[in-house]
C-alpha cells in the first residue's frame, strides 16, 4: 500500500493561493524528492499531508486512509522550521517528544542511547538545547523524527546546517531506512543530494506540479541530444556528430548529435574504430540543478512573454 | 488519553521544577509565617505583675476599683504607695514592675509620670486606664450602675436585621475574611494556571515546537493535557498557600487571643469548588484562543490582562458586595460568566443568594466555558502555525465556523 497518495489538492490562505492542484504518489521503500523554489507550496503540501492544514479541495491518503492520528503515528517529521524545547536538556526533550509518539520512557531511553551515540551526542545529554550548536540541534531534531521507528519519514531540508561528515551520516541513515522497506520524502534545495539519494521526484512551482517521475526520466526529458566520451587514441570523424567540445581539461569530450542520430548509433560507430579505445560512454544528461533553474526561469520567462 | 496524561505530566513537572515557580509559591507562605512570628513575638512580651501608683490627686480615695473582666488585666495588681520613696523601694526590691505618679492637678491636666519602665504593656495600660476612668467617674458622683455603663457604654451593643432578627457582627467580619480569602485562592488557582497555559502555548509557538507536537497528538490532546497539568499546578500553589496561611494562623492562635476568637467556617469555601472547574476552563479556553491569535508573548499578556480585569472586577468593587450583596451591580457581576466565579463567591459567602440565581450563574458559566474551549481548539488549529502574524477577525470567524 502506498504510504502517501495526493490527489488534486488545493489550498488558499485569505487571497493567496498556496497550492493550486497538486497530485503525486509515493511508493513504499523509496526515497522520494519533493522539490521546488521557495514559496512554491512544498511546505503547505507537506502540512496538508500531515493533517496540520485541511486542503480546500482534493484528497490525501496516508497508508490508504484519510490523515488522522493512527496514520500520523507511522510518520516521522523533520520540519523546515526546527523547534525543540530550548530550556529542557537534550535527553528530557527527546524523551518527551518520543512519548508524544507513544514510545514509553524506558523504551525511549534504550533507543536514544543508540541514536545519541551514533550521532555523537551522547556526551551532551544533560545540556540544555539552547547550549547546543545549530548542527547538534539539527541532529537532535532528526533523532526526534525517527525515534518511534516510523514507516514514513518526511524531512524538510535535512542537510541544512550540517557539515560534510554529518551530511554523510544523515545520507547513510536515510539509505538504511529505505533499505528496511520504509519510505522517505525529502524536500531540499541541494540537488546533487537528490540525484544521489532519490529514485523518484516531484517538482512544484507556483503551487502546481511541473515535473514528476523518476529522477532519471526527468533528466532524460531535459537532455540535449549529446553524449559524453572518455577514451584514448585517434578519434576519426563520426557520422551524425555536429561538433565535439572538450569539457575543461578533464579529457572528456561532449559530442553534440544531429536530431536524427541516436547515441546508440554513435556507440556502434566508435566500436568500428579499432584505433580508438573507449573508456567511458554516457548519454549527456543535465544536472537536476540545471533542470531546476531552467524550469523555474522558464516559468518566469513564459509569464513575461504572456504579459 | 495516555498522551494527554503524558502532556499533563510534562507540563506539571516542567513548571514545578522552575526556580521562579518555587520562589513565587513558597514566598508568600514564608512571608505570612514570618509576619505571624513577629505578631507572636510582640504578644509574647510579658505583662506586668504589679504596677504601683502614687496618687497625689486623691483621685482613687473615693473610688471602689472593680476588677477588670480581661484575664490578662485581672492578673495585674495595682499597688498604692504613699510617696516616691516607698514606690522606689518597692521597685528596687522587684515587688512592682513600674509605678505612676498621678499629679495633684490630674483631673484638670491629665498629667501623670511613669517610673521604672519606658512604657506599660497593652494589658497594663488598659488596667491603669480602667482604674483612672473609675476614679474620674467616682468624682462625678454617679449612681453605681450609671458609672458602670459610663465605663463601657457599648458593652451590650446588639445588632439586628431590619426585620428584628438578631445579627452577629463578628460573623459578618468572619464572612468577609472567608470571602476575601476564597477570592484570593480562586484568583491564584485560576489565573496562575491560565497564565502558565498562555505562556506555554506562546512559547511553543515562538520556539516552533508546535509543528512537531501537532503531528504527534491532536489539538484536543495537547490542550487537554496542558489544561490538566497546569490546572493541577494552580491547585498546588493554592494548597501550598492555604497550608501556609493555615499553619501561620494555627501558630498565631496559640499565642494571640484575637486570632483564637475568629472562627472561620470551612463551609464558606465549598462554593469555590463549585465554580472552580468551569471558571478555570473558561479562562483556559480564552488563553488558548489568545495564544493562537497573537504572535508574541508580550501581546498575549496584554489581551490576557483585559480578561483578568473583568474577572476581578467584583473584588475591586468589593465594598459594594459587602454593603449590598443583592444590589444590581453585585447581581449582574455574579451572573456575567467572566466575573461570575468571584462575584457569586462573594455573594454566597456574604448573604443569601436565591437558588435560581446560583443555578443561572453556574449554567451560564458552564456553557461559556464549553464554548470557549470548543472555539479555542478550532482557532488554535488555524493560528498555531502563523509565526509572527496575528490572525485577522475574518480568519477567526472562519476558523470557528469551519474548523
XYZ file of C-alpha atoms in Angstrom:
710
model
C 0.000 0.000 0.000
C 1.344 3.429 -0.930
C 2.342 5.450 2.116
C 1.133 8.692 0.536
C -1.242 9.461 -2.309
C -2.106 13.070 -3.006
C -4.868 13.741 -5.473
C -5.631 17.201 -6.852
C -5.258 19.098 -3.618
C -5.586 22.877 -3.415
C -5.160 25.322 -0.565
C -5.516 29.103 -0.243
C -4.776 31.446 2.652
C -7.009 34.537 2.520
C -6.438 35.790 -1.047
C -3.165 33.934 -1.603
C -3.225 30.614 -3.455
C -0.555 28.373 -1.894
C -1.310 25.120 -3.718
C -3.308 25.099 -6.958
C -3.672 21.470 -7.995
C -1.083 19.005 -6.853
C -1.143 15.230 -7.329
C 1.567 12.647 -6.764
C 2.107 9.261 -5.216
C 4.904 7.987 -3.022
C 5.559 4.248 -3.017
C 6.808 2.035 -0.180
C 10.557 1.725 0.382
C 11.550 4.610 -1.865
C 13.368 7.865 -1.282
C 11.173 10.465 -2.907
C 12.231 14.069 -3.502
C 9.825 16.970 -3.199
C 11.405 19.902 -4.988
C 10.556 23.477 -5.832
C 11.702 27.038 -5.330
C 10.983 28.963 -2.130
C 7.281 29.700 -1.760
C 6.316 27.077 -4.346
C 3.912 25.330 -1.967
C 6.073 22.401 -0.799
C 5.711 23.049 2.934
C 1.974 23.681 2.579
C 1.674 20.372 0.710
C 3.598 18.579 3.464
C 1.469 20.220 6.153
C -1.695 19.098 4.396
C -0.307 15.555 4.126
C 0.337 15.698 7.867
C -3.196 16.926 8.601
C -1.913 20.217 10.027
C -3.937 22.043 7.373
C -7.044 20.741 5.676
C -6.998 21.051 1.858
C -9.707 23.235 0.333
C -10.124 20.630 -2.419
C -8.747 17.216 -3.290
C -7.932 14.164 -1.212
C -4.964 12.783 0.696
C -4.442 9.159 1.670
C -1.832 8.099 4.206
C -1.290 4.345 4.165
C -4.620 4.014 2.379
C -6.647 6.034 4.869
C -7.558 9.649 5.463
C -4.965 11.552 7.550
C -5.559 11.042 11.257
C -3.729 10.216 14.442
C -3.381 6.488 13.602
C -1.639 7.284 10.346
C 0.418 10.068 11.915
C 1.854 7.616 14.434
C 3.521 5.883 11.462
C 5.119 9.122 10.285
C 8.266 10.908 11.417
C 8.606 14.572 10.546
C 11.547 16.916 10.458
C 10.021 20.340 9.761
C 11.799 23.151 7.990
C 11.152 25.384 10.987
C 13.190 23.473 13.554
C 11.752 23.512 17.031
C 12.861 21.975 20.298
C 12.269 22.992 23.911
C 15.183 25.360 24.394
C 15.146 25.271 28.173
C 14.997 21.490 28.507
C 18.048 19.278 28.497
C 18.574 17.163 25.397
C 17.571 13.827 26.944
C 14.370 15.113 28.611
C 13.351 16.886 25.421
C 13.759 13.787 23.242
C 12.031 11.535 25.802
C 9.057 13.907 25.881
C 8.806 14.056 22.082
C 9.099 10.259 21.886
C 6.307 9.981 24.452
C 4.061 12.108 22.245
C 4.526 9.438 19.573
C 3.539 6.730 22.045
C 7.027 5.445 22.946
C 7.325 4.547 26.635
C 10.029 6.320 28.621
C 12.107 3.176 29.259
C 11.992 2.185 25.585
C 12.775 5.754 24.521
C 15.852 5.753 26.783
C 17.042 2.468 25.269
C 16.646 3.684 21.694
C 18.133 7.081 22.485
C 21.279 5.521 23.889
C 21.975 4.040 20.453
C 20.977 7.077 18.395
C 22.755 9.635 20.556
C 25.908 7.532 20.387
C 25.676 7.228 16.631
C 25.066 10.969 16.194
C 27.927 11.833 18.547
C 25.575 13.485 21.051
C 25.946 11.034 23.940
C 28.130 13.389 25.947
C 25.662 16.250 25.604
C 22.501 14.642 27.015
C 22.363 16.876 30.111
C 22.994 20.092 28.194
C 20.140 22.457 27.535
C 19.025 22.556 23.911
C 19.875 26.252 23.888
C 23.500 25.428 24.660
C 23.877 23.038 21.713
C 25.291 24.152 18.373
C 22.960 24.529 15.409
C 24.269 21.326 13.859
C 23.727 19.427 17.106
C 20.179 20.746 17.393
C 19.576 19.622 13.824
C 20.781 16.115 14.621
C 18.672 16.050 17.787
C 15.634 17.054 15.750
C 16.431 14.301 13.258
C 16.534 11.748 16.093
C 13.168 13.048 17.339
C 11.729 12.375 13.871
C 12.746 8.722 13.780
C 12.836 7.628 17.425
C 9.426 5.953 17.078
C 10.642 3.977 14.034
C 8.125 5.393 11.550
C 7.151 3.781 8.252
C 7.267 7.147 6.506
C 9.851 9.809 7.242
C 9.222 13.313 5.905
C 12.297 15.515 6.098
C 12.316 19.160 5.091
C 15.840 20.405 4.303
C 17.519 17.625 6.320
C 21.060 18.680 5.388
C 20.815 22.380 6.238
C 23.385 23.479 8.851
C 25.301 20.192 8.628
C 28.991 19.772 7.881
C 30.130 17.149 5.303
C 30.685 14.496 7.986
C 27.192 14.846 9.395
C 25.702 15.153 5.895
C 27.246 11.773 5.100
C 25.814 10.371 8.362
C 22.286 11.535 7.539
C 22.559 10.154 3.996
C 23.643 6.830 5.446
C 20.670 6.749 7.834
C 18.223 7.655 5.063
C 19.586 4.865 2.836
C 19.376 2.337 5.696
C 15.863 3.491 6.371
C 14.785 2.896 2.776
C 16.628 -0.424 2.692
C 14.382 -1.585 5.563
C 11.349 -1.026 3.321
C 10.447 2.304 4.899
C 9.749 5.422 2.879
C 11.475 8.781 2.867
C 10.071 12.019 1.459
C 12.819 14.585 1.253
C 12.397 18.242 0.469
C 15.667 20.003 -0.258
C 17.372 22.550 -2.462
C 20.577 20.514 -2.591
C 20.021 18.908 -5.984
C 23.185 16.845 -6.025
C 21.897 15.031 -2.922
C 18.601 14.367 -4.654
C 20.471 12.866 -7.629
C 22.473 10.786 -5.196
C 19.638 9.572 -2.970
C 16.221 9.819 -4.602
C 14.653 7.414 -7.058
C 11.615 9.499 -7.873
C 10.749 13.160 -7.563
C 8.087 15.779 -7.987
C 8.794 19.450 -8.591
C 6.224 22.051 -7.581
C 6.322 25.618 -8.824
C 3.731 28.294 -8.069
C 1.534 25.692 -6.392
C 1.488 23.310 -9.384
C 3.316 20.133 -10.329
C 5.777 20.921 -13.116
C 7.909 17.757 -13.091
C 7.044 14.287 -11.868
C 8.670 10.885 -12.369
C 11.900 9.049 -11.724
C 14.959 11.248 -11.408
C 16.471 9.539 -14.474
C 13.336 10.092 -16.554
C 13.266 13.758 -15.663
C 16.926 14.210 -16.516
C 16.446 12.394 -19.841
C 13.417 14.537 -20.570
C 15.677 17.588 -20.365
C 18.680 16.027 -22.060
C 20.050 17.679 -25.218
C 20.997 15.127 -27.970
C 24.588 14.703 -26.804
C 26.958 12.101 -25.384
C 29.965 12.192 -23.065
C 33.057 10.347 -24.245
C 36.298 9.422 -22.492
C 38.952 7.417 -24.313
C 42.342 7.433 -25.966
C 43.806 7.081 -29.422
C 43.000 8.978 -32.606
C 39.318 9.732 -32.994
C 38.090 9.777 -36.570
C 35.057 11.737 -37.692
C 31.750 10.217 -36.626
C 28.563 10.401 -38.721
C 25.764 12.468 -37.117
C 28.077 14.413 -34.804
C 27.643 18.161 -35.275
C 30.512 19.264 -33.027
C 32.994 17.951 -30.447
C 33.504 20.059 -27.310
C 36.275 19.304 -24.776
C 34.957 19.674 -21.201
C 37.704 21.651 -19.464
C 40.977 19.758 -19.227
C 39.427 16.546 -17.937
C 39.892 14.820 -21.265
C 36.151 14.250 -21.532
C 34.528 15.186 -24.818
C 30.943 16.339 -25.291
C 29.619 15.230 -28.655
C 26.601 17.190 -29.954
C 24.498 14.988 -32.237
C 22.118 15.964 -35.009
C 18.411 15.366 -34.460
C 18.276 12.110 -36.432
C 21.204 10.407 -34.727
C 20.745 8.350 -31.583
C 23.564 7.826 -29.022
C 23.402 4.095 -29.756
C 24.483 4.728 -33.390
C 27.497 6.752 -32.202
C 28.483 3.916 -29.883
C 28.335 1.482 -32.804
C 30.444 3.841 -34.936
C 33.025 4.104 -32.139
C 33.187 0.350 -31.871
C 34.060 0.290 -35.541
C 37.182 2.423 -34.898
C 39.826 -0.025 -33.603
C 42.397 2.755 -33.151
C 40.255 4.490 -30.530
C 39.658 2.857 -27.133
C 36.512 3.909 -25.282
C 36.929 4.292 -21.503
C 33.543 5.830 -20.813
C 30.480 6.475 -22.947
C 27.361 8.092 -21.476
C 24.350 9.982 -22.607
C 24.933 13.623 -21.541
C 22.187 14.385 -19.011
C 21.690 17.790 -17.422
C 22.068 18.016 -13.645
C 18.930 18.471 -11.583
C 20.349 21.832 -10.634
C 20.304 22.923 -14.287
C 16.833 21.490 -14.769
C 15.600 23.295 -11.655
C 16.887 26.641 -12.921
C 15.549 26.045 -16.423
C 12.089 25.107 -15.162
C 11.822 27.980 -12.696
C 13.275 30.566 -15.063
C 11.250 29.148 -17.947
C 8.094 29.787 -15.942
C 9.138 33.364 -15.307
C 10.048 33.821 -18.988
C 6.726 32.417 -20.155
C 4.900 34.777 -17.816
C 6.887 37.735 -19.094
C 6.111 36.773 -22.737
C 2.417 36.376 -21.923
C 2.430 39.767 -20.268
C -5.740 9.508 26.983
C -2.218 8.258 27.753
C -0.721 11.020 25.625
C -2.960 13.630 27.233
C -1.605 12.475 30.595
C 1.928 12.486 29.175
C 1.483 16.165 28.233
C -0.077 16.940 31.638
C 2.787 15.201 33.473
C 5.392 17.020 31.378
C 3.791 20.451 31.855
C 3.385 19.974 35.602
C 6.966 18.844 36.203
C 8.421 21.397 33.803
C 6.898 24.296 35.730
C 7.206 22.872 39.227
C 10.967 22.489 38.774
C 11.454 26.101 37.705
C 13.164 28.300 40.278
C 10.706 31.134 39.620
C 7.780 28.853 40.454
C 9.340 27.724 43.726
C 10.078 31.306 44.731
C 6.559 32.504 43.880
C 4.834 29.531 45.506
C 6.826 29.306 48.699
C 7.496 33.031 49.043
C 4.038 34.084 50.221
C 3.562 31.378 52.881
C 7.044 32.163 54.186
C 6.185 35.856 54.369
C 2.941 35.072 56.218
C 4.803 32.818 58.651
C 7.427 35.485 59.282
C 4.686 38.099 59.777
C 2.856 35.833 62.189
C 6.079 35.143 64.063
C 6.535 38.888 64.542
C 2.964 39.242 65.841
C 3.556 36.373 68.266
C 6.852 37.856 69.468
C 5.189 41.213 70.114
C 2.364 39.487 72.012
C 4.797 37.356 73.977
C 6.088 40.462 75.819
C 5.215 39.567 79.437
C 2.676 41.951 81.002
C 3.440 43.445 84.412
C 2.521 41.521 87.599
C 2.118 44.669 89.665
C 2.022 48.374 88.890
C 2.437 50.854 91.674
C 0.873 54.290 91.899
C 1.342 57.396 93.970
C -1.969 59.250 93.990
C -1.190 62.902 94.666
C -4.567 63.951 93.238
C -6.664 61.881 95.636
C -8.478 60.518 92.602
C -8.717 56.973 93.926
C -9.616 57.901 97.503
C -13.346 57.726 96.928
C -13.329 55.111 94.172
C -14.113 51.464 94.537
C -11.851 49.836 91.959
C -13.562 46.805 90.447
C -11.566 44.047 88.831
C -11.420 44.169 85.029
C -13.030 41.370 83.032
C -9.993 40.611 80.888
C -7.823 37.779 82.300
C -4.521 39.448 81.485
C -5.614 42.722 83.049
C -7.048 40.914 86.062
C -3.669 39.373 86.795
C -2.046 42.800 87.128
C -2.190 44.193 90.641
C -2.408 47.931 91.298
C -0.440 48.772 94.457
C -0.844 52.103 96.254
C 2.214 53.923 97.676
C 2.221 56.952 99.871
C 5.166 58.635 98.151
C 8.041 58.348 95.707
C 10.429 56.813 98.206
C 8.129 53.942 99.127
C 7.401 53.232 95.462
C 11.109 53.407 94.627
C 11.932 50.917 97.349
C 9.265 48.508 96.089
C 10.589 48.949 92.569
C 14.140 48.224 93.755
C 13.075 45.035 95.522
C 11.086 43.869 92.486
C 7.734 43.978 94.288
C 6.377 46.089 91.423
C 7.404 46.367 87.760
C 6.897 50.133 87.490
C 4.847 52.883 89.086
C 2.981 56.012 88.062
C 2.698 59.294 89.908
C -0.708 60.868 89.407
C -0.167 64.614 89.694
C -2.376 66.637 92.056
C -3.922 68.529 89.129
C -4.506 65.332 87.108
C -8.251 65.847 86.816
C -7.607 69.184 85.116
C -4.430 68.456 83.135
C -4.223 64.688 82.773
C -0.581 64.838 83.960
C 0.975 61.611 85.204
C 4.502 60.208 85.082
C 5.668 56.603 84.678
C 8.779 55.423 86.540
C 10.766 52.243 86.111
C 9.746 51.430 82.510
C 9.698 53.107 79.116
C 6.101 52.146 78.605
C 3.398 49.866 80.000
C 2.387 46.615 78.307
C -1.006 46.796 76.495
C -2.831 44.904 79.339
C -1.022 47.055 81.931
C -2.028 50.188 80.087
C -5.676 49.049 79.898
C -5.623 48.072 83.591
C -4.463 51.542 84.600
C -6.855 53.223 82.177
C -9.888 51.409 83.653
C -8.786 52.389 87.177
C -8.373 56.047 86.179
C -11.798 56.005 84.475
C -13.354 54.617 87.643
C -11.651 57.278 89.741
C -12.820 60.072 87.455
C -16.399 58.716 87.357
C -16.421 58.402 91.170
C -15.765 62.150 91.326
C -18.889 62.768 89.246
C -20.876 61.151 91.986
C -22.890 58.966 89.649
C -25.020 56.056 90.701
C -23.009 52.819 90.612
C -24.979 51.313 87.703
C -24.667 54.540 85.688
C -20.972 54.602 86.427
C -20.684 51.019 85.132
C -22.461 51.930 81.885
C -20.295 55.036 81.518
C -17.193 52.868 81.862
C -18.159 50.827 78.797
C -21.135 52.424 77.043
C -21.138 49.884 74.147
C -20.711 46.767 76.290
C -24.189 45.478 75.471
C -24.486 46.629 71.848
C -26.814 44.280 69.951
C -27.055 44.037 66.174
C -30.282 43.125 64.410
C -31.542 42.748 60.854
C -34.178 45.271 59.809
C -36.815 42.590 60.437
C -35.672 42.409 64.030
C -33.883 39.076 63.936
C -30.525 39.019 65.746
C -27.378 39.689 63.733
C -23.925 38.593 64.812
C -21.455 41.351 63.804
C -18.428 39.133 64.388
C -19.942 36.566 61.977
C -20.115 39.243 59.250
C -16.452 40.052 59.803
C -15.607 36.381 59.601
C -17.632 36.023 56.410
C -15.727 38.940 54.897
C -12.462 37.203 55.796
C -13.720 33.989 54.160
C -14.887 35.934 51.088
C -11.553 37.664 50.625
C -9.502 34.530 51.320
C -11.715 32.481 48.999
C -11.482 35.058 46.200
C -7.723 35.247 46.542
C -7.361 31.472 46.450
C -9.657 31.339 43.451
C -7.616 34.002 41.701
C -4.372 32.217 42.464
C -5.631 28.868 41.189
C -7.317 30.090 38.043
C -5.166 32.969 36.953
C -1.822 31.374 37.648
C -2.880 28.206 35.791
C -4.340 30.166 32.880
C -1.291 32.382 32.761
C 1.055 29.376 32.699
C -1.102 27.878 29.939
C -0.834 31.041 27.861
C 2.915 31.190 28.429
C 3.402 27.513 27.497
C 1.441 27.763 24.248
C 3.026 31.034 23.128
C 6.463 29.606 23.941
C 5.767 26.548 21.798
C 4.622 28.797 19.002
C 7.670 31.028 19.357
C 10.188 28.176 19.537
C 8.441 26.304 16.689
C 7.857 23.083 18.610
C 4.158 23.301 17.890
C 4.579 21.857 14.374
C 6.202 18.701 15.755
C 3.628 18.371 18.505
C 0.590 18.722 16.279
C 1.850 15.946 14.029
C 2.046 13.684 17.059
C -1.132 14.390 19.009
C -4.472 16.063 18.333
C -5.092 19.690 19.375
C -7.615 18.277 21.858
C -4.985 16.044 23.494
C -2.459 18.862 23.548
C -4.812 21.437 25.029
C -6.429 18.899 27.355
C -3.038 17.792 28.690
C -1.877 21.329 29.229
C -5.138 22.402 30.852
C -4.989 19.413 33.221
C -1.288 19.712 34.073
C -1.361 23.439 34.608
C -4.694 23.284 36.452
C -3.044 20.908 38.922
C -0.162 23.346 39.103
C -2.581 26.111 40.137
C -4.129 23.818 42.724
C -0.646 23.063 44.057
C 0.017 26.772 44.501
C -3.372 27.239 46.190
C -2.772 24.271 48.511
C 0.704 25.480 49.461
C -0.618 28.975 50.142
C -3.653 27.672 52.031
C -1.473 25.356 54.101
C 0.968 28.185 54.800
C -1.814 30.541 55.908
C -3.495 27.788 57.981
C -0.201 26.913 59.650
C 0.561 30.557 60.390
C -2.982 31.063 61.702
C -2.739 27.925 63.851
C 0.557 29.046 65.367
C -0.746 32.575 65.866
C -3.965 31.381 67.530
C -1.959 29.612 70.230
C -0.353 32.858 71.306
C -2.667 35.659 70.136
C -6.164 35.861 71.644
C -7.905 37.841 68.844
C -6.920 35.189 66.297
C -8.211 32.430 68.564
C -11.595 34.101 68.702
C -12.105 34.144 64.900
C -13.978 31.051 63.783
C -13.612 30.500 60.022
C -16.341 28.395 58.507
C -14.864 25.947 56.011
C -18.344 25.656 54.519
C -17.692 29.060 53.005
C -15.081 27.518 50.736
C -17.460 24.977 49.183
C -18.816 27.418 46.544
C -15.251 27.946 45.372
C -15.067 24.308 44.355
C -18.436 24.547 42.572
C -17.290 27.414 40.363
C -13.609 26.470 40.214
C -13.609 23.954 37.357
C -15.878 25.772 34.859
C -14.230 29.057 35.840
C -10.799 27.669 35.103
C -11.961 26.073 31.837
C -13.429 29.390 30.695
C -10.158 31.220 31.276
C -8.102 28.323 29.887
C -10.174 28.451 26.681
C -9.639 32.194 26.408
C -5.893 31.817 26.936
C -5.653 29.093 24.261
C -7.532 31.324 21.814
C -5.336 34.327 22.640
C -2.154 32.269 22.199
C -3.332 31.172 18.746
C -4.408 34.650 17.640
C -1.397 36.758 18.623
C 2.220 36.107 17.643
C 4.198 37.119 20.748
C 4.118 36.564 24.486
C 4.005 40.318 25.103
C 0.836 40.817 23.044
C -0.697 37.723 24.591
C -0.145 39.116 28.096
C -1.897 42.362 27.132
C -5.006 40.526 25.934
C -4.937 38.227 28.947
C -4.713 41.278 31.219
C -8.031 42.573 29.860
C -9.861 39.365 30.736
C -8.288 39.361 34.183
C -9.503 42.889 34.910
C -13.094 41.878 34.132
C -12.723 38.765 36.276
C -11.501 40.620 39.351
C -13.991 43.471 38.983
C -16.065 42.062 41.895
C -13.004 42.232 44.149
C -12.253 45.775 43.016
C -15.860 46.668 43.846
C -15.932 44.514 46.977
C -17.291 47.360 49.116
C -20.478 47.245 47.018
C -20.693 43.492 47.634
C -20.115 43.912 51.397
C -22.719 46.655 51.766
C -25.319 45.498 49.256
C -24.740 41.931 48.090
C -28.186 41.772 46.447
C -27.949 45.066 44.556
C -27.989 45.425 40.773
C -24.208 45.649 40.322
C -23.476 42.680 42.570
C -26.172 40.536 40.921
C -25.044 41.468 37.387
C -21.406 40.713 38.101
C -22.318 37.418 39.730
C -24.235 36.332 36.617
C -21.813 37.534 33.916
C -19.589 34.473 33.192
C -16.209 36.234 33.274
C -16.853 37.875 36.636
C -19.242 35.211 37.966
C -16.704 32.981 39.717
C -15.552 35.694 42.118
C -18.825 37.688 42.043
C -21.007 34.743 43.006
C -18.458 33.536 45.531
C -18.588 36.888 47.331
C -22.382 36.927 47.346
C -22.668 33.317 48.514
C -20.346 33.947 51.415
C -21.834 37.316 52.365
C -25.546 36.705 52.135
C -28.425 34.551 50.979
C -28.497 34.205 47.188
C -31.738 32.922 45.592
C -31.344 29.403 44.193
C -32.349 30.444 40.675
C -29.523 32.980 40.555
C -26.955 30.380 41.623
C -28.311 27.958 39.009
C -28.386 30.593 36.259
C -24.879 31.839 37.048
C -23.468 28.310 37.147
C -25.247 27.314 33.912
C -24.045 30.438 32.071
C -20.524 29.759 33.296
C -20.583 26.106 32.201
C -21.967 26.968 28.754
C -19.419 29.784 28.293
C -16.570 27.517 29.394
C -17.622 24.814 26.949
C -17.965 27.379 24.137
C -14.600 28.948 24.974
C -12.756 25.610 24.889
C -14.550 24.488 21.719
C -13.828 27.728 19.866
C -10.272 27.870 21.189
C -9.497 24.402 19.809
C -10.745 25.476 16.379
C -8.880 28.786 16.395
C -5.766 27.031 17.682
C -5.699 24.686 14.664
C -5.573 27.650 12.315
C -3.462 30.055 14.335
C -0.779 27.808 15.774
C 1.475 27.976 12.714
C 1.018 31.665 11.988
C 4.501 32.626 13.086
C 4.912 36.384 13.506
C 1.411 37.169 12.227
C -1.776 37.951 14.089
C -4.978 36.209 12.954
C -7.487 38.569 11.396
C -11.069 38.751 12.602
C -12.287 37.223 9.337
C -9.931 34.287 9.780
C -11.024 33.777 13.373
C -14.686 33.727 12.342
C -13.884 31.291 9.521
C -11.893 29.053 11.871
C -14.763 28.919 14.356
C -17.299 28.271 11.597
C -15.386 25.660 9.601
C -12.702 24.409 11.976
